[in-house]
Amino acid sequence: MKIALDIDDTLTNTREKQIILWKEFIKKHPTKEYTEELPKEINAFDNEYISMFWDENREILSFKTTFKEKADIITNQLHKDGHKICIVTSRPEYKYKDLTNRLKNWFKENNIYVDEIYTSIMDKGNFCKENNFDLIIDDSINHITKANELNIKTILFNNNNDYKGNQTNNWLDLYKIIKELDK
């Protein structure tokens, strides 16, 4: 299968790092509008205060987070099984210097097998449909829902009680689900 794989909170523990950095940011830049609790709109880049958080922490959140347990083992096993693993991320190329090459090096340093990297993809469902992906794995219910509507196999890498499709937050379980979908 040709697999589209998200980075943040699918391959990496981005949310954990965001929580820590947000608390530090709030202490450094106090405001009445926000508390130490990570805001729901943390990815609302049109918000000036949140944009300031990202400007200060983008590099750390993008290249200094830990990978999910067993992600390295499973990406390598999927490759051995004959699957094509492609990173499909909404990380915008224009906000980073040499994003694609930096990601390639970061994955290699951490033993994460990847065939191709696609950045700046805001509509992952349509992108996967147009590029003949068989499966998308993402933590965003929005991307998963869109892909489902386009008849692409999906795995939500999250715990969402309202979602009735394939989902897990564990890479060993993820591998089992992929094996079932590949039958």
C-alpha atoms as a printed R data frame, in Angstrom:
    type eleno elety resid chain resno       x      y      z
1   ATOM     1    CA   MET     A     1   0.000  0.000  0.000
2   ATOM     2    CA   LYS     A     2   0.969  3.609 -0.477
3   ATOM     3    CA   ILE     A     3   0.656  5.105  3.015
4   ATOM     4    CA   ALA     A     4   0.291  8.803  3.907
5   ATOM     5    CA   LEU     A     5   1.684  9.393  7.382
6   ATOM     6    CA   ASP     A     6   1.321 12.543  9.471
7   ATOM     7    CA   ILE     A     7   4.158 13.795 11.703
8   ATOM     8    CA   ASP     A     8   2.824 15.749 14.665
9   ATOM     9    CA   ASP     A     9   1.105 13.593 17.287
10  ATOM    10    CA   THR     A    10   1.200 10.615 14.932
11  ATOM    11    CA   LEU     A    11   4.937  9.998 14.547
12  ATOM    12    CA   THR     A    12   5.983 12.392 17.312
13  ATOM    13    CA   ASN     A    13   4.892 13.497 20.771
14  ATOM    14    CA   THR     A    14   4.298 17.089 19.750
15  ATOM    15    CA   ARG     A    15   1.389 17.814 22.104
16  ATOM    16    CA   GLU     A    16   3.447 16.840 25.173
17  ATOM    17    CA   LYS     A    17   6.155 19.323 24.173
18  ATOM    18    CA   GLN     A    18   3.577 22.018 23.345
19  ATOM    19    CA   ILE     A    19   2.128 21.794 26.847
20  ATOM    20    CA   ILE     A    20   5.540 22.318 28.448
21  ATOM    21    CA   LEU     A    21   6.525 25.139 26.105
22  ATOM    22    CA   TRP     A    22   3.147 26.863 26.436
23  ATOM    23    CA   LYS     A    23   3.499 27.050 30.226
24  ATOM    24    CA   GLU     A    24   6.957 28.576 29.823
25  ATOM    25    CA   PHE     A    25   5.639 30.991 27.189
26  ATOM    26    CA   ILE     A    26   2.746 32.168 29.402
27  ATOM    27    CA   LYS     A    27   5.167 32.882 32.255
28  ATOM    28    CA   LYS     A    28   7.427 34.815 29.896
29  ATOM    29    CA   HIS     A    29   4.573 36.684 28.152
30  ATOM    30    CA   PRO     A    30   1.661 36.955 30.633
31  ATOM    31    CA   THR     A    31  -1.740 37.858 29.251
32  ATOM    32    CA   LYS     A    32  -5.300 37.944 30.603
33  ATOM    33    CA   GLU     A    33  -6.554 36.157 27.512
34  ATOM    34    CA   TYR     A    34  -4.811 32.803 28.191
35  ATOM    35    CA   THR     A    35  -3.884 30.576 31.122
36  ATOM    36    CA   GLU     A    36  -1.193 27.906 31.409
37  ATOM    37    CA   GLU     A    37  -3.648 25.429 29.899
38  ATOM    38    CA   LEU     A    38  -2.879 24.790 26.235
39  ATOM    39    CA   PRO     A    39  -5.569 26.589 24.212
40  ATOM    40    CA   LYS     A    40  -7.789 24.634 21.847
41  ATOM    41    CA   GLU     A    41  -6.850 27.084 19.106
42  ATOM    42    CA   ILE     A    42  -3.094 26.416 19.450
43  ATOM    43    CA   ASN     A    43  -2.884 26.039 15.666
44  ATOM    44    CA   ALA     A    44  -4.814 29.251 14.945
45  ATOM    45    CA   PHE     A    45  -2.012 31.028 13.145
46  ATOM    46    CA   ASP     A    46  -4.169 34.102 12.534
47  ATOM    47    CA   ASN     A    47  -4.025 34.813 16.284
48  ATOM    48    CA   GLU     A    48  -1.171 37.247 16.988
49  ATOM    49    CA   TYR     A    49  -0.395 35.890 20.466
50  ATOM    50    CA   ILE     A    50  -0.390 32.262 19.327
51  ATOM    51    CA   SER     A    51   1.709 33.210 16.292
52  ATOM    52    CA   MET     A    52   4.252 34.690 18.692
53  ATOM    53    CA   PHE     A    53   4.314 31.358 20.576
54  ATOM    54    CA   TRP     A    54   4.974 29.524 17.306
55  ATOM    55    CA   ASP     A    55   7.648 31.987 16.198
56  ATOM    56    CA   GLU     A    56   9.516 31.322 19.438
57  ATOM    57    CA   ASN     A    57   8.990 27.550 19.511
58  ATOM    58    CA   ARG     A    58   8.541 26.331 15.925
59  ATOM    59    CA   GLU     A    59  12.023 24.832 15.613
60  ATOM    60    CA   ILE     A    60  11.804 23.027 18.952
61  ATOM    61    CA   LEU     A    61   8.343 21.654 18.206
62  ATOM    62    CA   SER     A    62   9.352 20.639 14.706
63  ATOM    63    CA   PHE     A    63  12.728 19.001 15.273
64  ATOM    64    CA   LYS     A    64  13.227 18.430 18.984
65  ATOM    65    CA   THR     A    65  10.221 16.361 19.950
66  ATOM    66    CA   THR     A    66  10.465 12.675 20.734
67  ATOM    67    CA   PHE     A    67   9.112 10.001 18.454
68  ATOM    68    CA   LYS     A    68   6.257  7.756 19.512
69  ATOM    69    CA   GLU     A    69   7.332  4.477 21.022
70  ATOM    70    CA   LYS     A    70   8.018  1.806 18.358
71  ATOM    71    CA   ALA     A    71   7.485  4.238 15.444
72  ATOM    72    CA   ASP     A    72  11.008  3.467 14.229
73  ATOM    73    CA   ILE     A    73  10.531 -0.296 14.362
74  ATOM    74    CA   ILE     A    74   7.122 -0.214 12.676
75  ATOM    75    CA   THR     A    75   8.077  2.204  9.857
76  ATOM    76    CA   ASN     A    76  11.023 -0.054  9.038
77  ATOM    77    CA   GLN     A    77   8.833 -3.168  9.180
78  ATOM    78    CA   LEU     A    78   6.238 -1.581  6.894
79  ATOM    79    CA   HIS     A    79   9.043 -0.874  4.420
80  ATOM    80    CA   LYS     A    80  10.221 -4.490  4.637
81  ATOM    81    CA   ASP     A    81   6.619 -5.584  4.047
82  ATOM    82    CA   GLY     A    82   6.683 -3.672  0.747
83  ATOM    83    CA   HIS     A    83   4.643 -0.604  1.669
84  ATOM    84    CA   LYS     A    84   5.551  2.868  0.442
85  ATOM    85    CA   ILE     A    85   5.682  5.295  3.378
86  ATOM    86    CA   CYS     A    86   5.164  8.966  2.601
87  ATOM    87    CA   ILE     A    87   5.090 11.817  5.045
88  ATOM    88    CA   VAL     A    88   2.154 14.092  4.283
89  ATOM    89    CA   THR     A    89   2.321 17.124  6.545
90  ATOM    90    CA   SER     A    90   0.715 20.525  6.634
91  ATOM    91    CA   ARG     A    91   3.967 22.039  7.900
92  ATOM    92    CA   PRO     A    92   4.449 24.967  5.511
93  ATOM    93    CA   GLU     A    93   7.695 24.941  3.568
94  ATOM    94    CA   TYR     A    94   7.915 28.759  3.611
95  ATOM    95    CA   LYS     A    95   8.137 28.897  7.430
96  ATOM    96    CA   TYR     A    96  11.272 26.744  7.582
97  ATOM    97    CA   LYS     A    97  14.664 26.836  6.014
98  ATOM    98    CA   ASP     A    98  15.098 23.718  3.847
99  ATOM    99    CA   LEU     A    99  12.234 21.848  5.544
100 ATOM   100    CA   THR     A   100  12.188 18.730  3.379
101 ATOM   101    CA   ASN     A   101  15.919 18.022  3.682
102 ATOM   102    CA   ARG     A   102  15.875 18.738  7.389
103 ATOM   103    CA   LEU     A   103  13.001 16.288  7.837
104 ATOM   104    CA   LYS     A   104  14.817 13.633  5.796
105 ATOM   105    CA   ASN     A   105  17.895 14.004  8.005
106 ATOM   106    CA   TRP     A   106  15.867 14.048 11.216
107 ATOM   107    CA   PHE     A   107  14.018 10.865 10.260
108 ATOM   108    CA   LYS     A   108  17.265  9.169  9.238
109 ATOM   109    CA   GLU     A   109  18.967 10.144 12.530
110 ATOM   110    CA   ASN     A   110  16.027  8.603 14.397
111 ATOM   111    CA   ASN     A   111  15.771  5.450 12.253
112 ATOM   112    CA   ILE     A   112  12.334  6.365 10.872
113 ATOM   113    CA   TYR     A   113  11.929  4.900  7.391
114 ATOM   114    CA   VAL     A   114  10.332  7.265  4.857
115 ATOM   115    CA   ASP     A   115  10.161  7.037  1.051
116 ATOM   116    CA   GLU     A   116   8.890 10.534  0.245
117 ATOM   117    CA   ILE     A   117   7.998 13.769  2.032
118 ATOM   118    CA   TYR     A   118   5.200 16.145  1.044
119 ATOM   119    CA   THR     A   119   4.927 19.458  2.904
120 ATOM   120    CA   SER     A   120   2.412 22.318  2.921
121 ATOM   121    CA   ILE     A   121  -0.531 19.928  2.399
122 ATOM   122    CA   MET     A   122  -3.580 21.554  3.950
123 ATOM   123    CA   ASP     A   123  -6.199 19.296  2.344
124 ATOM   124    CA   LYS     A   124  -4.778 15.837  2.949
125 ATOM   125    CA   GLY     A   125  -7.893 13.986  1.794
126 ATOM   126    CA   ASN     A   126  -7.870 15.472 -1.706
127 ATOM   127    CA   PHE     A   127  -4.073 15.252 -1.887
128 ATOM   128    CA   CYS     A   128  -4.222 11.537 -1.078
129 ATOM   129    CA   LYS     A   129  -6.989 10.951 -3.606
130 ATOM   130    CA   GLU     A   130  -5.154 12.864 -6.373
131 ATOM   131    CA   ASN     A   131  -1.899 11.014 -5.638
132 ATOM   132    CA   ASN     A   132  -3.349  7.502 -5.354
133 ATOM   133    CA   PHE     A   133  -2.704  6.844 -1.677
134 ATOM   134    CA   ASP     A   134  -4.300  3.711 -0.273
135 ATOM   135    CA   LEU     A   135  -4.195  4.697  3.404
136 ATOM   136    CA   ILE     A   136  -3.815  7.817  5.523
137 ATOM   137    CA   ILE     A   137  -2.740  7.763  9.177
138 ATOM   138    CA   ASP     A   138  -3.323 11.052 10.995
139 ATOM   139    CA   ASP     A   139  -4.321 12.374 14.418
140 ATOM   140    CA   SER     A   140  -6.727 14.930 12.894
141 ATOM   141    CA   ILE     A   141 -10.346 13.833 12.697
142 ATOM   142    CA   ASN     A   142 -10.861 16.440  9.959
143 ATOM   143    CA   HIS     A   143  -8.248 14.868  7.653
144 ATOM   144    CA   ILE     A   144  -9.534 11.366  8.423
145 ATOM   145    CA   THR     A   145 -13.172 12.310  7.780
146 ATOM   146    CA   LYS     A   146 -12.305 13.929  4.435
147 ATOM   147    CA   ALA     A   147 -10.262 10.884  3.360
148 ATOM   148    CA   ASN     A   148 -13.131  8.567  4.362
149 ATOM   149    CA   GLU     A   149 -15.507 10.608  2.192
150 ATOM   150    CA   LEU     A   150 -13.117 10.022 -0.727
151 ATOM   151    CA   ASN     A   151 -13.006  6.240 -0.091
152 ATOM   152    CA   ILE     A   152  -9.421  6.212  1.163
153 ATOM   153    CA   LYS     A   153  -8.616  3.772  3.961
154 ATOM   154    CA   THR     A   154  -7.946  5.583  7.221
155 ATOM   155    CA   ILE     A   155  -6.536  5.111 10.691
156 ATOM   156    CA   LEU     A   156  -7.118  7.836 13.251
157 ATOM   157    CA   PHE     A   157  -4.038  8.011 15.475
158 ATOM   158    CA   ASN     A   158  -5.954  9.353 18.433
159 ATOM   159    CA   ASN     A   159  -8.587  8.354 20.962
160 ATOM   160    CA   ASN     A   160 -11.916  9.759 19.874
161 ATOM   161    CA   ASN     A   161 -15.003  8.128 21.382
162 ATOM   162    CA   ASP     A   162 -17.214  9.662 18.691
163 ATOM   163    CA   TYR     A   163 -15.227  8.130 15.821
164 ATOM   164    CA   LYS     A   164 -16.315  4.633 14.799
165 ATOM   165    CA   GLY     A   165 -13.577  3.778 12.285
166 ATOM   166    CA   ASN     A   166 -10.081  2.356 12.721
167 ATOM   167    CA   GLN     A   167  -8.192  4.153 15.453
168 ATOM   168    CA   THR     A   168  -5.333  3.669 17.889
169 ATOM   169    CA   ASN     A   169  -2.671  5.664 19.660
170 ATOM   170    CA   ASN     A   170  -0.171  2.822 19.767
171 ATOM   171    CA   TRP     A   171   2.283  1.904 16.990
172 ATOM   172    CA   LEU     A   172   2.122 -1.849 17.660
173 ATOM   173    CA   ASP     A   173  -1.673 -1.766 17.329
174 ATOM   174    CA   LEU     A   174  -1.285  0.448 14.276
175 ATOM   175    CA   TYR     A   175   0.779 -2.252 12.591
176 ATOM   176    CA   LYS     A   176  -1.913 -4.866 13.317
177 ATOM   177    CA   ILE     A   177  -4.611 -2.626 11.818
178 ATOM   178    CA   ILE     A   178  -2.502 -2.026  8.695
179 ATOM   179    CA   LYS     A   179  -2.011 -5.778  8.261
180 ATOM   180    CA   GLU     A   180  -5.805 -6.256  8.439
181 ATOM   181    CA   LEU     A   181  -6.438 -3.446  5.936
182 ATOM   182    CA   ASP     A   182  -3.869 -4.908  3.546
183 ATOM   183    CA   LYS     A   183  -5.709 -8.237  3.184
